[in-house]
Coordinates of C-alpha atoms in Angstrom, one line a residue:
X1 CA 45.7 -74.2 -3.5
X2 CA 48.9 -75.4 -1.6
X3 CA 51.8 -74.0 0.1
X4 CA 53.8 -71.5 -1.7
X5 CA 57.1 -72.8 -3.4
X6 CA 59.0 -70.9 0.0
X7 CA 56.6 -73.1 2.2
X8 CA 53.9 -70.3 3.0
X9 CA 50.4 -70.8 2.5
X10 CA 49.4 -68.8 -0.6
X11 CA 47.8 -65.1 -0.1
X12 CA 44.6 -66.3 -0.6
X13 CA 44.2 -66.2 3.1
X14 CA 45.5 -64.0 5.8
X15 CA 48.7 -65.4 7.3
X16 CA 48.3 -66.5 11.2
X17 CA 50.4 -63.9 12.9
X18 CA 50.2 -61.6 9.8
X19 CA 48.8 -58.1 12.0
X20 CA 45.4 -57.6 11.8
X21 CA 45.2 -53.9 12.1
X22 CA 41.6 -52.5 14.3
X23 CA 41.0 -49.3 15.7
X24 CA 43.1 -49.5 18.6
X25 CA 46.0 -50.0 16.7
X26 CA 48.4 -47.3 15.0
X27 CA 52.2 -47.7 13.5
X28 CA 54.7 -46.4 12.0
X29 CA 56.4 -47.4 8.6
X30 CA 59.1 -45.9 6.4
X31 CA 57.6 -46.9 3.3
X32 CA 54.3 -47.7 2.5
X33 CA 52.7 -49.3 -1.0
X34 CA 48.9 -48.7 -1.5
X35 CA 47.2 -51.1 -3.7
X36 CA 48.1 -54.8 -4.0
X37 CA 47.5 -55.5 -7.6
X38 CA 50.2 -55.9 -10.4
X39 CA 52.0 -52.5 -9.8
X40 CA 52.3 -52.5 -5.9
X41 CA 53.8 -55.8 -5.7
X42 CA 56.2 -55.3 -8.6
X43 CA 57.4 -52.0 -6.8
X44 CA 57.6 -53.9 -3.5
X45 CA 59.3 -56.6 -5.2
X46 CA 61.4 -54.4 -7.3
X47 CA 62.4 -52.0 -3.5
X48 CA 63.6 -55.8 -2.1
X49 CA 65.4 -56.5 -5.0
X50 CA 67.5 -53.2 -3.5
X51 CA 67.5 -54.6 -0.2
X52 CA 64.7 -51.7 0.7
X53 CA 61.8 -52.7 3.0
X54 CA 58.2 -52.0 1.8
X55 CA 54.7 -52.2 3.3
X56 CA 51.8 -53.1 0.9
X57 CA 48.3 -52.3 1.9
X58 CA 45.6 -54.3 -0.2
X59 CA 42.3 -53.3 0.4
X60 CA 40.7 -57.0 -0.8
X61 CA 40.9 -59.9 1.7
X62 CA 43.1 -61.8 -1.1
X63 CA 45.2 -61.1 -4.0
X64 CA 43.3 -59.8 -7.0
X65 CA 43.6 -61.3 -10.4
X66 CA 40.0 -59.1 -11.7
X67 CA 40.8 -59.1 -15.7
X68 CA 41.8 -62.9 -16.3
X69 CA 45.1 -62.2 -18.2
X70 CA 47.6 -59.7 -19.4
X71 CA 49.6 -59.3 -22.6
X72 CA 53.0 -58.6 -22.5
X73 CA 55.6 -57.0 -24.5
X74 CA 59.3 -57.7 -25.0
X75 CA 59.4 -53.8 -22.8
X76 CA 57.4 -56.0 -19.7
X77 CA 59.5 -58.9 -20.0
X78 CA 62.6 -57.0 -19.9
X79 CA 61.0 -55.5 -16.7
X80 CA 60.0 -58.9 -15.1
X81 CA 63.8 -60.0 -16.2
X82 CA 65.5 -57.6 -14.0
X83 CA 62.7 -58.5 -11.1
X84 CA 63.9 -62.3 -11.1
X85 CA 60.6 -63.5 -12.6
X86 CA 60.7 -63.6 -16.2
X87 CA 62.3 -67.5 -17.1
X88 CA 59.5 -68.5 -14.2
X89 CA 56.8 -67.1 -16.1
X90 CA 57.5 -67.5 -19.5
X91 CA 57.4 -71.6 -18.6
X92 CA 53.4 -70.8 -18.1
X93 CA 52.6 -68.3 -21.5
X94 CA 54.0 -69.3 -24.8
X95 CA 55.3 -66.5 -27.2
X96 CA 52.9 -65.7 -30.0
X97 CA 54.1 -65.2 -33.5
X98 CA 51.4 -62.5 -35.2
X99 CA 48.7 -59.9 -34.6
X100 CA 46.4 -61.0 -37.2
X101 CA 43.7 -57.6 -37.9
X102 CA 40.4 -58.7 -39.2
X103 CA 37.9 -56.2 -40.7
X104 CA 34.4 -58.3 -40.8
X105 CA 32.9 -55.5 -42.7
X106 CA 35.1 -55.3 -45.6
X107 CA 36.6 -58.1 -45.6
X108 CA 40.1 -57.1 -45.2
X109 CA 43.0 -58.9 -43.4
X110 CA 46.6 -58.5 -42.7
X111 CA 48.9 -60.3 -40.5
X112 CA 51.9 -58.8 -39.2
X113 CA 54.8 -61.1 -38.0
X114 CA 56.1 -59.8 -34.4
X115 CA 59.4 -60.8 -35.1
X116 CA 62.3 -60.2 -32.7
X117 CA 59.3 -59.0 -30.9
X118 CA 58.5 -61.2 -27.8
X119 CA 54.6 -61.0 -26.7
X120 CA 52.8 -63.3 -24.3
X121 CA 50.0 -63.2 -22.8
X122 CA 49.7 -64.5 -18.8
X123 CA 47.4 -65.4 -16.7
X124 CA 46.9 -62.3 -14.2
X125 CA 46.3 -65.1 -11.4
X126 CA 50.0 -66.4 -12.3
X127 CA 51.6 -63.1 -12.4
X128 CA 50.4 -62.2 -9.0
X129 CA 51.3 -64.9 -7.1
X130 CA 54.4 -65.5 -8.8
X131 CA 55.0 -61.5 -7.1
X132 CA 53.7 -62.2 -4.3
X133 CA 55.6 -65.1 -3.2
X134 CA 58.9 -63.9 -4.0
X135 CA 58.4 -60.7 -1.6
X136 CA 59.1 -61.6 2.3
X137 CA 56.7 -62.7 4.7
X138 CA 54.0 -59.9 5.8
X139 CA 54.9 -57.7 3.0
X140 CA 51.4 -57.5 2.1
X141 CA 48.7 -56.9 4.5
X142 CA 45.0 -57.6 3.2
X143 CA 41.5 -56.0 4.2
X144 CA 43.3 -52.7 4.5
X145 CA 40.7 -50.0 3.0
X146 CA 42.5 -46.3 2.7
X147 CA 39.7 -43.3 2.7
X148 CA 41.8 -40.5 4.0
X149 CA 45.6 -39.3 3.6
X150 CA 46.8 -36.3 5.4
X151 CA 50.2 -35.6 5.5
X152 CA 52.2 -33.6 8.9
X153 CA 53.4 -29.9 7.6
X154 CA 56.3 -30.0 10.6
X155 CA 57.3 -33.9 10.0
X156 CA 56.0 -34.5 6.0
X157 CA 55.0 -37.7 7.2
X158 CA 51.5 -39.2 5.8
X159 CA 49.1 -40.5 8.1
X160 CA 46.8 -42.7 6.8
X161 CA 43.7 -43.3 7.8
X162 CA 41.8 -47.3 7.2
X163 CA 38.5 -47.6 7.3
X164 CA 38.4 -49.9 10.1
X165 CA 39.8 -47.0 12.4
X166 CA 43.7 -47.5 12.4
X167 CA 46.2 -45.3 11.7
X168 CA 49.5 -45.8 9.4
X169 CA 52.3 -43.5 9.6
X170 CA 54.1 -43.7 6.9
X171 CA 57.6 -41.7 5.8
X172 CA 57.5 -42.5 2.0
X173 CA 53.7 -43.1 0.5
X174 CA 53.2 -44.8 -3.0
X175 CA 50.1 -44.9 -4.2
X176 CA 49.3 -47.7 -6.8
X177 CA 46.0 -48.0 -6.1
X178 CA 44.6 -47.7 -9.4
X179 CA 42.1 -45.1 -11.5
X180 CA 40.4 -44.6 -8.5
X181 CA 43.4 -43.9 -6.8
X182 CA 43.0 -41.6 -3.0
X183 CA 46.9 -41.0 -3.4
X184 CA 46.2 -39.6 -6.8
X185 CA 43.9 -37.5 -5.3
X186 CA 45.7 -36.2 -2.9
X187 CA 48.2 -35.2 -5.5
X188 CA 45.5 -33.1 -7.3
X189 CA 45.4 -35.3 -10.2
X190 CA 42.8 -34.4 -12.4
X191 CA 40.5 -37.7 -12.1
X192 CA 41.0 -40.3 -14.9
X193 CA 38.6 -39.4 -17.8
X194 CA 35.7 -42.3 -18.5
X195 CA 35.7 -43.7 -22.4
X196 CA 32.7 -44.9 -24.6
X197 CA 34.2 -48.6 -24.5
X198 CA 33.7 -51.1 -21.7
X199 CA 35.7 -54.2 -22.0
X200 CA 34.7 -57.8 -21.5
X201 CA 37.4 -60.1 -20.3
X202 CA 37.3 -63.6 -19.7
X203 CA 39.8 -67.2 -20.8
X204 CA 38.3 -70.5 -22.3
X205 CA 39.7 -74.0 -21.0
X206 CA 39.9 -76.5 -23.9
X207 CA 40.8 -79.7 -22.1
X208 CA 41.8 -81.9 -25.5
X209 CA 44.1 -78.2 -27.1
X210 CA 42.7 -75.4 -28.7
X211 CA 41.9 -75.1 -32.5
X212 CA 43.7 -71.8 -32.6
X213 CA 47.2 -70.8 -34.1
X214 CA 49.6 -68.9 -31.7
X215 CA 48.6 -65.1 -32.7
X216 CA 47.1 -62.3 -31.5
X217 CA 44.2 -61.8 -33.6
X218 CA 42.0 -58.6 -33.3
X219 CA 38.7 -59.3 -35.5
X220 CA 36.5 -56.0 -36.0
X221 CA 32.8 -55.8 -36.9
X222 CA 30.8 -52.0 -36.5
X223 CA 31.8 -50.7 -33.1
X224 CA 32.3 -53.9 -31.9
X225 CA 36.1 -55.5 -31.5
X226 CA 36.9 -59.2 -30.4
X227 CA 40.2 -60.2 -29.4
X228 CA 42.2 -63.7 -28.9
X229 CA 45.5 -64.4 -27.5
X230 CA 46.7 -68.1 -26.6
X231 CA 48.3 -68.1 -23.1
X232 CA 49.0 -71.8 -23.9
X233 CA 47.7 -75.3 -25.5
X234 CA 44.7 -75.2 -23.5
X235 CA 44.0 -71.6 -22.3
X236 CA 42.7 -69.0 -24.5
X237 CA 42.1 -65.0 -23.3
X238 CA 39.6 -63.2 -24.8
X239 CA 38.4 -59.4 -24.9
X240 CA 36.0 -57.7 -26.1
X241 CA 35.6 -53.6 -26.6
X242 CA 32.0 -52.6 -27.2
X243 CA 30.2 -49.0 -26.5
X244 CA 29.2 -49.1 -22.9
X245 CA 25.6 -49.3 -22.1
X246 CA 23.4 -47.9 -18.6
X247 CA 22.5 -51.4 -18.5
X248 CA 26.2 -52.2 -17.9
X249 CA 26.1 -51.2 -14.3
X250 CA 24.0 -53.8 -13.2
X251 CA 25.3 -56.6 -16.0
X252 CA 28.7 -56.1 -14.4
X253 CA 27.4 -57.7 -11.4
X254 CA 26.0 -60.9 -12.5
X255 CA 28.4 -63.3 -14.3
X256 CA 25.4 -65.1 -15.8
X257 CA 23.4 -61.7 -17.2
X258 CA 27.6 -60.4 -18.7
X259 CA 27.6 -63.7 -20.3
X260 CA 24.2 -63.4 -22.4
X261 CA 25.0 -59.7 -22.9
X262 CA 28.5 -60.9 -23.9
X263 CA 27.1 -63.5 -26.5
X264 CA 24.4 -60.7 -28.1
X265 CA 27.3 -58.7 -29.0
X266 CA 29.0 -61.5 -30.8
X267 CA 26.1 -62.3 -32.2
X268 CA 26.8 -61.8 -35.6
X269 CA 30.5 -62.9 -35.4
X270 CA 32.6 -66.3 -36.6
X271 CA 31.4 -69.1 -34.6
X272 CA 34.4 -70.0 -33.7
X273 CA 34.0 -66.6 -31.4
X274 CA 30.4 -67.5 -30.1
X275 CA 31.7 -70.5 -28.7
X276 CA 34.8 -69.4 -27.5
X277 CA 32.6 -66.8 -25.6
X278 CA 30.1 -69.6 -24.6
X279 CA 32.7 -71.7 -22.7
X280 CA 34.4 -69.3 -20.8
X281 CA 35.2 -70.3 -17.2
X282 CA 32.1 -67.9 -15.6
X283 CA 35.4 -67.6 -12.5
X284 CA 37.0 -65.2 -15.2
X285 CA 34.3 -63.0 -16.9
X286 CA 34.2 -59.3 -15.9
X287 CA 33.6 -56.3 -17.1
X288 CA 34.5 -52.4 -16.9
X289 CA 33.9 -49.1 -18.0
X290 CA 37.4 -47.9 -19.4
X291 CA 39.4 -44.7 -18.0
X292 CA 42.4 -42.7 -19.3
X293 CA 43.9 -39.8 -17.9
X294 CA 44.7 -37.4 -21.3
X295 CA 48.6 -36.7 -22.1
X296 CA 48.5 -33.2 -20.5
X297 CA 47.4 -34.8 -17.1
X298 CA 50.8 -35.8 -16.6
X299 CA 52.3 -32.5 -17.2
X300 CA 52.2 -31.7 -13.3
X301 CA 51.7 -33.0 -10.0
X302 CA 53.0 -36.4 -10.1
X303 CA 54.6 -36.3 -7.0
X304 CA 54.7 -33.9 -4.0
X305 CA 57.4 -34.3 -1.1
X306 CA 58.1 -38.1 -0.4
X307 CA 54.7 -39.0 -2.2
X308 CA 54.3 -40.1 -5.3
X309 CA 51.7 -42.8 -7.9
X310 CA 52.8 -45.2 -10.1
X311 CA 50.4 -47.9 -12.5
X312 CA 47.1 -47.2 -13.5
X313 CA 47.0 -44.5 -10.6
X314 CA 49.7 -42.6 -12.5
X315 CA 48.7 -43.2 -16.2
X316 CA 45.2 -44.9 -16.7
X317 CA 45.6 -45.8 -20.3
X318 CA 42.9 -46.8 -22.7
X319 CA 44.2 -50.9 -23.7
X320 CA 45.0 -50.3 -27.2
X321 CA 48.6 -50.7 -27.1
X322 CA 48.2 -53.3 -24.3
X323 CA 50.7 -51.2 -23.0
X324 CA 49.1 -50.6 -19.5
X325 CA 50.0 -53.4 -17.4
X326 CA 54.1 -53.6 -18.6
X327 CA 54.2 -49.7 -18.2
X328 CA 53.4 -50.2 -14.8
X329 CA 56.0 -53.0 -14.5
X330 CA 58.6 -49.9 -16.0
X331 CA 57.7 -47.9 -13.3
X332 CA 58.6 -50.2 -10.5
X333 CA 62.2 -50.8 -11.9
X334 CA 63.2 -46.8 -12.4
X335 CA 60.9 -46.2 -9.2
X336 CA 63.7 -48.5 -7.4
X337 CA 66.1 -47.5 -8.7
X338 CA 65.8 -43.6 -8.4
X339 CA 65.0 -44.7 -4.7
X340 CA 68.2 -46.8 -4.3
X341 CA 70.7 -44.2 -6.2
X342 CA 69.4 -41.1 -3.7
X343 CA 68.8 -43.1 -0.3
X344 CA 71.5 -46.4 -0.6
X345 CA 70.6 -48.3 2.6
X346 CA 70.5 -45.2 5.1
X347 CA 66.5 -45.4 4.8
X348 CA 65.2 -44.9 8.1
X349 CA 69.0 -43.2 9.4
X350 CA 69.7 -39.7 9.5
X351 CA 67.0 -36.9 10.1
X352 CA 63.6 -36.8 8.5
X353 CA 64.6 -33.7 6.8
X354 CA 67.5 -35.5 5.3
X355 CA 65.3 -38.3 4.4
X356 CA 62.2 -35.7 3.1
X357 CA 65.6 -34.6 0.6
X358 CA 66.5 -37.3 -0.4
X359 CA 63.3 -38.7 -1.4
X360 CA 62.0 -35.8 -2.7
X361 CA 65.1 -36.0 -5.5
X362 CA 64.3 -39.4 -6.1
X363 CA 60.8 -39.0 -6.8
X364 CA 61.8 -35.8 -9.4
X365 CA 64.6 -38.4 -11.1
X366 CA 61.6 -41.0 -11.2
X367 CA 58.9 -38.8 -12.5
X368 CA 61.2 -37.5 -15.1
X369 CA 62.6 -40.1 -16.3
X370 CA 58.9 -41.8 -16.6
X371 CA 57.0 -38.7 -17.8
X372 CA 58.2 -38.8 -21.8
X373 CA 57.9 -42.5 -22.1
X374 CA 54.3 -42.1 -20.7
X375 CA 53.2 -39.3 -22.8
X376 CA 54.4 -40.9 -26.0
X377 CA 52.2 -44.1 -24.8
X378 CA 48.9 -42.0 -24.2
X379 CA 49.2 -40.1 -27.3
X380 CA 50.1 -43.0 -29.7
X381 CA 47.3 -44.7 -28.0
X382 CA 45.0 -41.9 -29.2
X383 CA 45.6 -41.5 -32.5
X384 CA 46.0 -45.4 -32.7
X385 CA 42.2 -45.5 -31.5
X386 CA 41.1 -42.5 -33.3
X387 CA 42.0 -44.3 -36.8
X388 CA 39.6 -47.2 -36.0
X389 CA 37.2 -44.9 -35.2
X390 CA 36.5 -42.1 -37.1
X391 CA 34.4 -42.8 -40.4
X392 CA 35.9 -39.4 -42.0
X393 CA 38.3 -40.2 -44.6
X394 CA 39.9 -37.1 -43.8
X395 CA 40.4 -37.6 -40.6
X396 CA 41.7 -41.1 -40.8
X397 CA 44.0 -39.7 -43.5
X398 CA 45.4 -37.2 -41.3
X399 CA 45.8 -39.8 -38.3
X400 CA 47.8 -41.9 -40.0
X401 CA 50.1 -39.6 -41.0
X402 CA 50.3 -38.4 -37.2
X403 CA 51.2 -41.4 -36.3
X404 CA 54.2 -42.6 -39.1
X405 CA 55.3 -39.1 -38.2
X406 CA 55.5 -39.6 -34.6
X407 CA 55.9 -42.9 -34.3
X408 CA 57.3 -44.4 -37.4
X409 CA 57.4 -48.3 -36.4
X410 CA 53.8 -48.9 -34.9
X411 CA 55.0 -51.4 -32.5
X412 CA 58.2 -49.1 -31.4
X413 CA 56.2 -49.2 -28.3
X414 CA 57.3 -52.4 -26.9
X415 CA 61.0 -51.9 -28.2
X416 CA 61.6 -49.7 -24.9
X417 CA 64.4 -50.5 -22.6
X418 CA 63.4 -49.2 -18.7
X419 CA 67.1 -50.2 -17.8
X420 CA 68.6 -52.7 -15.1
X421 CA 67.5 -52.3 -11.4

């Protein structure tokens, strides 16, 4: 890969004169991001937007793209509009026209026209670069692996401890380090809750065009559930939800072994899904064990002084909705916004008990604002999941009726409006 479109080389590689940080080393920061992935760098991106300086600790040695691609709503684009990056992006994902639901077992179809709706699915390799380079230089600092957070009683600052032995001090902490989040932890957050399903992710290069039209199709066969989104002429994501097995642990590890164990549960699919799974690029396959964190996790503890989650470290949802990636784009526009309205530009003036105030009200404004929005996503997603599921009649019955009560339009979801920066 080349230089950047601002003349840096890409994050693939540390920067030369990007700090290195070793055990001798300590410093200070007034804000600090943890966790590099989608989230972190759309909340750094989304702080510069507000002319608010951010430090983003990623514990890889690059820029993580583990999951191949992302779909996104018309509620994410409207989030990567107000970041600057949404024209850029939608040059490289075209906009797909249905979900198409297949039921293999009895033969049941229906196709459902998005609309108004806008969905696309990206590349997650494209939407983190494209973040990346549009933050300033040494935003982002790689090989930076957090294992403890204390935080000063007399000061409320956070001191972080890498594992290589240095020491951050940081005023403001955000953690967006994921379901296995240490910032989440040290909120007390109940830990995100593991589901039956592992998903299988991977894209398919067709170097003449794919055969496929331009929906999302979902095709469903026992506990097994295949899904297919274009990201354009020649680039097809797949997925795959399937119970999760012991063997799992150690499949995970080997592209080859997730491929064979990928093609056995298609087995007895179209071929048109065999093959699609027997092309893949072997760079993209991967696999994981699903986690959610229940609607009444949220309820509490979402912040505490001048620290605070956002992403999966906040609301680990299980993909149904495909909700979980723009949700996290959400976050870092009211997150910057909450931030901007309490502090302005006097971050880093003024007292630190000022500052802790100021924060503090911001973080409240954030997490309330973000809490409903959430809670409707996790338990839509439930019920949503619980009619595909349950083989009671009853049950499915009563579901359904749940969810046109609650919900009414079933993809009201991605009609939501997080606001301008």
């Amino acid at each position: 890969m080349g230089k950047l479109s601002d003349g840096r080389q890409p994050l693939e590689r540390r920067e030369e004169g990007m700090a290195i940080m070793t055990s001798s080393t300590s410093r200070e920061e007034a804000i600090v991001i943890v966790g590099g992935g989608i989230c972190g760098l759309a909340t750094a991106l989304a702080l510069h937007r507000k002319n608010i300086h951010s430090l983003v600790l990623e514990r890889s040695d690059s820029l993580r793209a583990t999951g191949a691609a992302i779909a996104i709503y018309t509620n994410g684009w409207r989030a990567l509009d107000q970041l600057g990056i949404g024209d850029f992006l939608r040059q490289k994902a075209i906009r797909l026209q249905a979900t198409h639901e297949i039921f293999l077992d009895d033969g049941v179809e229906q196709r459902i026209s998005k609309g108004k709706e806008e969905l696309r699915c990206v590349k997650r390799s494209d939407l983190i670069e494209t973040l990346a380079e549009n933050l300033p230089p040494g935003t982002v600092h790689f090989g930076c692996r957090l294992v403890r957070v204390e935080t000063n009683r007399k000061t409320f600052n956070h001191v972080l401890h890498l594992y290589d032995g240095s020491i951050i001090i940081a005023k403001v902490l955000i953690g967006c380090d994921g379901v296995n989040s240490i910032i989440a932890e040290s909120l007390q957050l109940r830990e995100p809750r593991l589901f039956s399903t592992s998903r299988t992710r991977g894209y398919t290069y067709y170097a003449h065009g794919h055969p496929f039209s331009n929906d999302f199709v979902r095709t469903r066969k026992n506990n097994t559930v295949v899904g297919r989104l274009p990201i354009d002429n020649r680039l097809v994501y797949w997925f795959i939800g399937r119970p999760w097995l012991p063997k799992d642990l150690e499949v995970r590890r080997d592209p080859e072994l997730l491929k064979e164990a990928t093609l056995k549960a298609v087995e007895t699919f179209p071929i048109e899904t065999i093959e699609l799974v027997k092309d893949t690029d072997m760079t993209s396959i991967s696999l994981t064990r699903l986690r959610y964190r229940a609607p009444w996790d949220l309820l509490r503890g979402l912040h505490k002084g001048t620290m605070t989650v956002a992403g999966d470290a906040m609301h680990a949802m299980i993909p149904f909705l495909g909700q979980g990636g723009s949700a996290g784009l959400e976050d870092a526009i009211v997150l910057a916004r909450c931030m901007a309205q309490e502090l302005g530009a006097g971050l880093g003036c003024g007292r630190d008990g000022q500052l802790q105030k100021q924060v503090e009200a911001a973080f409240g404004r954030y997490v309330k604002e973000r809490r409903l929005r959430l809670l409707r996503l996790l338990v839509q997603t439930y019920l949503e999941e619980s009619v595909v599921k349950t083989k009671s009649a009853f049950k499915k019955f009563a579901f359904v009726c749940l969810l046109k009560a609650l919900f009414g339009d079933p993809l009201g979801h991605a009609q939501y409006d997080c606001g301008i920066l």
